[in-house]
Coordinates of C-alpha atoms in Angstrom, one line a residue:
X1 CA 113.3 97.7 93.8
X2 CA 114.6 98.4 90.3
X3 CA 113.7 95.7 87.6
X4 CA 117.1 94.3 86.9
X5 CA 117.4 94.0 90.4
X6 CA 114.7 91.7 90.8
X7 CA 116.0 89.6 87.5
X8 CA 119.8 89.4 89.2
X9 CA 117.9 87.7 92.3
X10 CA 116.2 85.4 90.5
X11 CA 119.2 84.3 88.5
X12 CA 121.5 84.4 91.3
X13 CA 119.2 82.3 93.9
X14 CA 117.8 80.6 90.9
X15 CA 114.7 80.7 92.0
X16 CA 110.9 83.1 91.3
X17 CA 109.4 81.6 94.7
X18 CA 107.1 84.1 96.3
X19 CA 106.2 82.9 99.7
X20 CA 102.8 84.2 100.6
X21 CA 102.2 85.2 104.1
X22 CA 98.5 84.4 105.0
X23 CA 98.8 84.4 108.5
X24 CA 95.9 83.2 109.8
X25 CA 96.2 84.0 113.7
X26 CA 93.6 80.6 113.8
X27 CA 96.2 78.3 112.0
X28 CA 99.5 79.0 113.0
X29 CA 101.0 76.6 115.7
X30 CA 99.5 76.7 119.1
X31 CA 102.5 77.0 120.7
X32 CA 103.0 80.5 119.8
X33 CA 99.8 81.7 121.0
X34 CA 101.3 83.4 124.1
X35 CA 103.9 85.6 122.3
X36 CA 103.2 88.6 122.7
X37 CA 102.8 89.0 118.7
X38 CA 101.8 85.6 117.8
X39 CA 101.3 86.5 114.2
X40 CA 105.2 88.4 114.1
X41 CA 106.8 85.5 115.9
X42 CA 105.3 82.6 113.5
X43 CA 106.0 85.1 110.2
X44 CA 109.7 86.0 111.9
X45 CA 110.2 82.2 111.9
X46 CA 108.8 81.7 108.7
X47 CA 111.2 84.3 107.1
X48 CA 114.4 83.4 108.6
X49 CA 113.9 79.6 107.4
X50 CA 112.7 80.3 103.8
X51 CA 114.4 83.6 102.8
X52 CA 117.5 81.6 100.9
X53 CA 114.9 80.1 98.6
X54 CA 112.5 83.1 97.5
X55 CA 112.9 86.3 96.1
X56 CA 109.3 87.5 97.0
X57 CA 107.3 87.6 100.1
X58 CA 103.5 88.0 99.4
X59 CA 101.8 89.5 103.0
X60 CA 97.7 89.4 102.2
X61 CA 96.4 92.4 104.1
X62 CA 93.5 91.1 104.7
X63 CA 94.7 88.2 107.4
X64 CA 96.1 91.4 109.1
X65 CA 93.6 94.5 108.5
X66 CA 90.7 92.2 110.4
X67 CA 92.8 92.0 113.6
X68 CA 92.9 95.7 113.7
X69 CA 95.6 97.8 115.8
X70 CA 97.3 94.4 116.3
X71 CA 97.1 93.5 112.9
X72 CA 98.9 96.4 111.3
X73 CA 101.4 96.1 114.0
X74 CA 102.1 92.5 113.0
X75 CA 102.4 93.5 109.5
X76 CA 104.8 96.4 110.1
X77 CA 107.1 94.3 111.9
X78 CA 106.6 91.7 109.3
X79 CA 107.7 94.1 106.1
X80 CA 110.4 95.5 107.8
X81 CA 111.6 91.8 109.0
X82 CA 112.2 90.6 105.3
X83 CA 115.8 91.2 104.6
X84 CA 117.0 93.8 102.1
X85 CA 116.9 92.2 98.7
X86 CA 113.8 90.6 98.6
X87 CA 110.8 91.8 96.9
X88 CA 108.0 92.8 98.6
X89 CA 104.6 92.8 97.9
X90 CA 101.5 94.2 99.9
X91 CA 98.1 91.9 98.3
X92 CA 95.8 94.9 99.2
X93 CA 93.6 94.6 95.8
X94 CA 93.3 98.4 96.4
X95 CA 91.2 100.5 93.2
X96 CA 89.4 103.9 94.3
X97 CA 89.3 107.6 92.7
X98 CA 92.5 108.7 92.3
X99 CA 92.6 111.2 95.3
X100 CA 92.0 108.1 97.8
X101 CA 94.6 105.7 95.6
X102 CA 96.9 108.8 96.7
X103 CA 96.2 107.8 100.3
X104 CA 96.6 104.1 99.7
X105 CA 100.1 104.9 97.7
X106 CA 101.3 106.4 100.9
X107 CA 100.3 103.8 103.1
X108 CA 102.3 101.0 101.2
X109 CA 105.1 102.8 99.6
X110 CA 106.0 105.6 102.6
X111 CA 104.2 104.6 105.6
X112 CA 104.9 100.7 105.2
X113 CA 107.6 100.4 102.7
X114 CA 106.2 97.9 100.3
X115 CA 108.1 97.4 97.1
X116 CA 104.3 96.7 95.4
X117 CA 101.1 96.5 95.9
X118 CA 98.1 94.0 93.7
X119 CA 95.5 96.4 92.7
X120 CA 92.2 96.4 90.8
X121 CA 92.2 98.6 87.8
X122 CA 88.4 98.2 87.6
X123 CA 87.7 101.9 88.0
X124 CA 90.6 102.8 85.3
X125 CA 93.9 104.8 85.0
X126 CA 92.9 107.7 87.5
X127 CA 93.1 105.1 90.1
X128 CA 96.4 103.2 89.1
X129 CA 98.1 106.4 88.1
X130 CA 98.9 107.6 92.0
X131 CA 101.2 104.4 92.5
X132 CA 103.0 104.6 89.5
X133 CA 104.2 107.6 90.4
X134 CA 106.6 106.5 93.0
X135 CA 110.6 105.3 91.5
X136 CA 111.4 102.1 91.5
X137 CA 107.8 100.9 92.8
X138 CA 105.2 98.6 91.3
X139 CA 101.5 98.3 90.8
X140 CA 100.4 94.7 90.5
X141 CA 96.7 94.5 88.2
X142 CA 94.8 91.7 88.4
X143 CA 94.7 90.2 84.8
X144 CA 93.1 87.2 85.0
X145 CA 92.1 85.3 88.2
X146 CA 91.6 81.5 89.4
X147 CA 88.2 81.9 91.4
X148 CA 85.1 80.9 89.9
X149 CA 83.9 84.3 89.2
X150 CA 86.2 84.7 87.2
X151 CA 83.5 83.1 84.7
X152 CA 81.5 86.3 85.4
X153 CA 83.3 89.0 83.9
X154 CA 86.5 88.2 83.0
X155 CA 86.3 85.2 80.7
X156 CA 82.9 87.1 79.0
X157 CA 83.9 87.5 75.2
X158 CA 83.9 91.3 73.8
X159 CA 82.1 92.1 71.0
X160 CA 85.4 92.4 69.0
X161 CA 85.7 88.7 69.9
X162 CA 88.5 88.9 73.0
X163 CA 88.1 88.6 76.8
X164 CA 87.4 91.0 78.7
X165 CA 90.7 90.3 80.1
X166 CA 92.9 90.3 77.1
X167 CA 91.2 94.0 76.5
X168 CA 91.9 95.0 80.2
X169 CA 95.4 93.7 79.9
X170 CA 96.2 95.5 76.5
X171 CA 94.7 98.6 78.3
X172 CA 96.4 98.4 81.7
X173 CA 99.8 97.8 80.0
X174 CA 99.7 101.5 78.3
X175 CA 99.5 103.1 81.6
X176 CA 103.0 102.4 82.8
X177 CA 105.7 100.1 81.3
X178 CA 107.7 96.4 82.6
X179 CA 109.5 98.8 84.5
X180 CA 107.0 99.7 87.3
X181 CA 103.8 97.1 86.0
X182 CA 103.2 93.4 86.9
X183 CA 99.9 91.2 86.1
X184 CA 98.2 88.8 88.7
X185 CA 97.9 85.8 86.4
X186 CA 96.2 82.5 87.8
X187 CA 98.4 79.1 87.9
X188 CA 95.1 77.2 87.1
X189 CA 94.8 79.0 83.8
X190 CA 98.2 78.0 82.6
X191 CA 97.8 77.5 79.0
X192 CA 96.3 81.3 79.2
X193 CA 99.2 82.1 79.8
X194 CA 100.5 81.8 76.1
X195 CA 97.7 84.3 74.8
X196 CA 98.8 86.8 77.7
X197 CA 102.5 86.6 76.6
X198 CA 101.1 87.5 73.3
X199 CA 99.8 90.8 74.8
X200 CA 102.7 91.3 77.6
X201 CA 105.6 89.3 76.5
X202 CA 108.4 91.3 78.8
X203 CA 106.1 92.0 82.2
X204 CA 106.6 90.4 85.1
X205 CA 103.5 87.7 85.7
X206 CA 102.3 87.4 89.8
X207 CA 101.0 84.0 89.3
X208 CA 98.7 82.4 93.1
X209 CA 97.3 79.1 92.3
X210 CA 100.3 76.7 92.2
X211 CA 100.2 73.9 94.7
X212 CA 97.0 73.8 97.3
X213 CA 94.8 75.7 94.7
X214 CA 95.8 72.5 91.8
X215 CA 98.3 74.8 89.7
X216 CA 101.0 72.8 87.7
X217 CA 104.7 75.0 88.7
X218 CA 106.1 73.2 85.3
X219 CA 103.2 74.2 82.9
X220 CA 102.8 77.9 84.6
X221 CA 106.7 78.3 83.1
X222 CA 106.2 76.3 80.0
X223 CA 103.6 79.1 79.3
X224 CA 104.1 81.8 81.4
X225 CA 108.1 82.2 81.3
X226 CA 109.8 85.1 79.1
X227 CA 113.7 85.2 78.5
X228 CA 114.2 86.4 81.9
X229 CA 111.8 84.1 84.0
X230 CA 109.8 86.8 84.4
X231 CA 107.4 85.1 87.0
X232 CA 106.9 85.3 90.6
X233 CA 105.1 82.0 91.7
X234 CA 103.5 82.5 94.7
X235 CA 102.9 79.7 97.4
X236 CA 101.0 80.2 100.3
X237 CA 99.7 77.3 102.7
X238 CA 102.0 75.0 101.0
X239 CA 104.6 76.4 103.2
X240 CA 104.0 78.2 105.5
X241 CA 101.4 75.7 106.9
X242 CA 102.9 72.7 105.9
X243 CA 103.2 71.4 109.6
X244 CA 101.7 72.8 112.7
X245 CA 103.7 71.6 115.2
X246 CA 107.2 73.3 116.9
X247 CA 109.2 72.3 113.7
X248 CA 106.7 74.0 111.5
X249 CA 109.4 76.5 110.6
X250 CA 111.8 74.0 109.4
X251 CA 108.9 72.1 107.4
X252 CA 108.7 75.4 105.5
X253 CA 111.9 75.7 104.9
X254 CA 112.1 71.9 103.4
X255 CA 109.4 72.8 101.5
X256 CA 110.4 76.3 100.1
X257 CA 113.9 74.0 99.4
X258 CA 111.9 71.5 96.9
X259 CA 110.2 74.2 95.3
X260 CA 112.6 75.8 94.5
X261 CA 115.1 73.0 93.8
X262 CA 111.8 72.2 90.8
X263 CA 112.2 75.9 89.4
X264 CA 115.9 75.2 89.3
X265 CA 115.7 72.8 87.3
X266 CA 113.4 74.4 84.8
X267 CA 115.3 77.3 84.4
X268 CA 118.8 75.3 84.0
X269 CA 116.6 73.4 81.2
X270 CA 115.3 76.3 79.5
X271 CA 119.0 77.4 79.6

């Protein structure tokens, strides 16, 4: 998906609502236990009832990678459900020598056709370089997290007086351009968000945290927000779990409703 394609989505549906699908096959309603895909049936239900509200959908490979065979099954039929339109995004947190990144490129952008893909830019460009490589594709670094270990490396200040984020930011942000380049940016750092914007005022911002995690929607685009939104706000349990029983489906579609019906509002505001 091309930038300005993403941007007309989010005006037109006036809405940056990623819906994360964490699938945990040990969460999602009993009921569908004896699909034969329990995982694809709760994720085809979850789709179909939230997809007028988002523009994103967030699948966390690691709910699916530990199932194994059946996993990657459930995840295929899971990308290829989302309709045409809506952003995808593989959370894979890949970062390896460049010759393996070439094997990980494939598997999101030709095997499974993920529009992007979170990565660690830990061991540098080498390793980011094979996915931006691909048209109209998008590697997702992680800029600065919401965990607590974010306190061990990340939040250290450099010796020229920055965080070690701001530097890997700056860094990461030469390798390709707003065109093919996002930032993971956590909701529960909001008013970091300003300095980022300092460094990255016109890339798109992947920002987990909001909701379950204690993130504040309002201040993440108060801080975060550029000209042309230029967030994806991703929610996870929020949604998708927000009720466990047959009507879970149309609990997460109430609740992907009042989100976005809130980022409405702020971007009618900031209008």
């Amino acid at each position: 998906m091309k930038r300005q394609e993403l941007i007309s989505t989010i005006s037109s549906k006036r809405s940056f609502l990623c819906v994360g699908l964490d699938s945990d096959i040990n969460k999602i309603p009993k009921h569908l236990l004896g699909a034969a895909d329990p995982v694809f049936e709760f994720n085809k239900q979850i789709i179909e009832a939230t997809h007028q509200y988002s523009v994103a959908y967030k699948i966390n490979t690691a709910f699916y990678e530990s199932r194994g065979i059946k996993g990657w099954e459930s995840m295929e039929k899971t990308v290829n459900a989302i309709p045409k339109g809506i952003f995808t995004i593989a959370d894979a947190k890949r970062g390896d020598i460049g010759n393996t990144s070439n094997h990980y490129a494939r598997t999101f952008f030709e095997t499974l056709p993920f529009d992007a893909i979170t990565l660690s830019p830990y061991m540098g460009e080498d390793s980011i370089r094979p996915f931006l490589e691909y048209d109209n594709k998008w590697a997702i670094l992680l800029g600065l997290t919401s965990n607590p270990g974010a306190m061990d490396f990340e939040l250290m200040q450099t010796q020229n007086g920055r965080k070690v984020y701001e530097e890997v930011i700056q860094k990461c942000a030469t390798w390709g351009s707003p065109e093919n380049m996002m930032f993971v940016t956590g909701a529960t750092r909001a008013e970091m968000l300003l300095e980022i914007r300092d460094i990255i005022p016109d890339h798109f911002l992947l920002v987990p945290g909001v909701g379950a995690q204690g993130g504040s929607l309002e201040l993440t685009y108060r801080y975060g927000g550029n000209s042309e939104v230029g967030l994806l706000v991703n929610s996870s349990r929020d949604i998708i779990f927000s009720d466990s029983s047959e009507n879970f489906a149309e609990a997460a579609r109430r609740k992907a409703a009042e989100i976005q019906g809130r980022m409405a509002d702020l971007i009618t505001m900031e209008g």
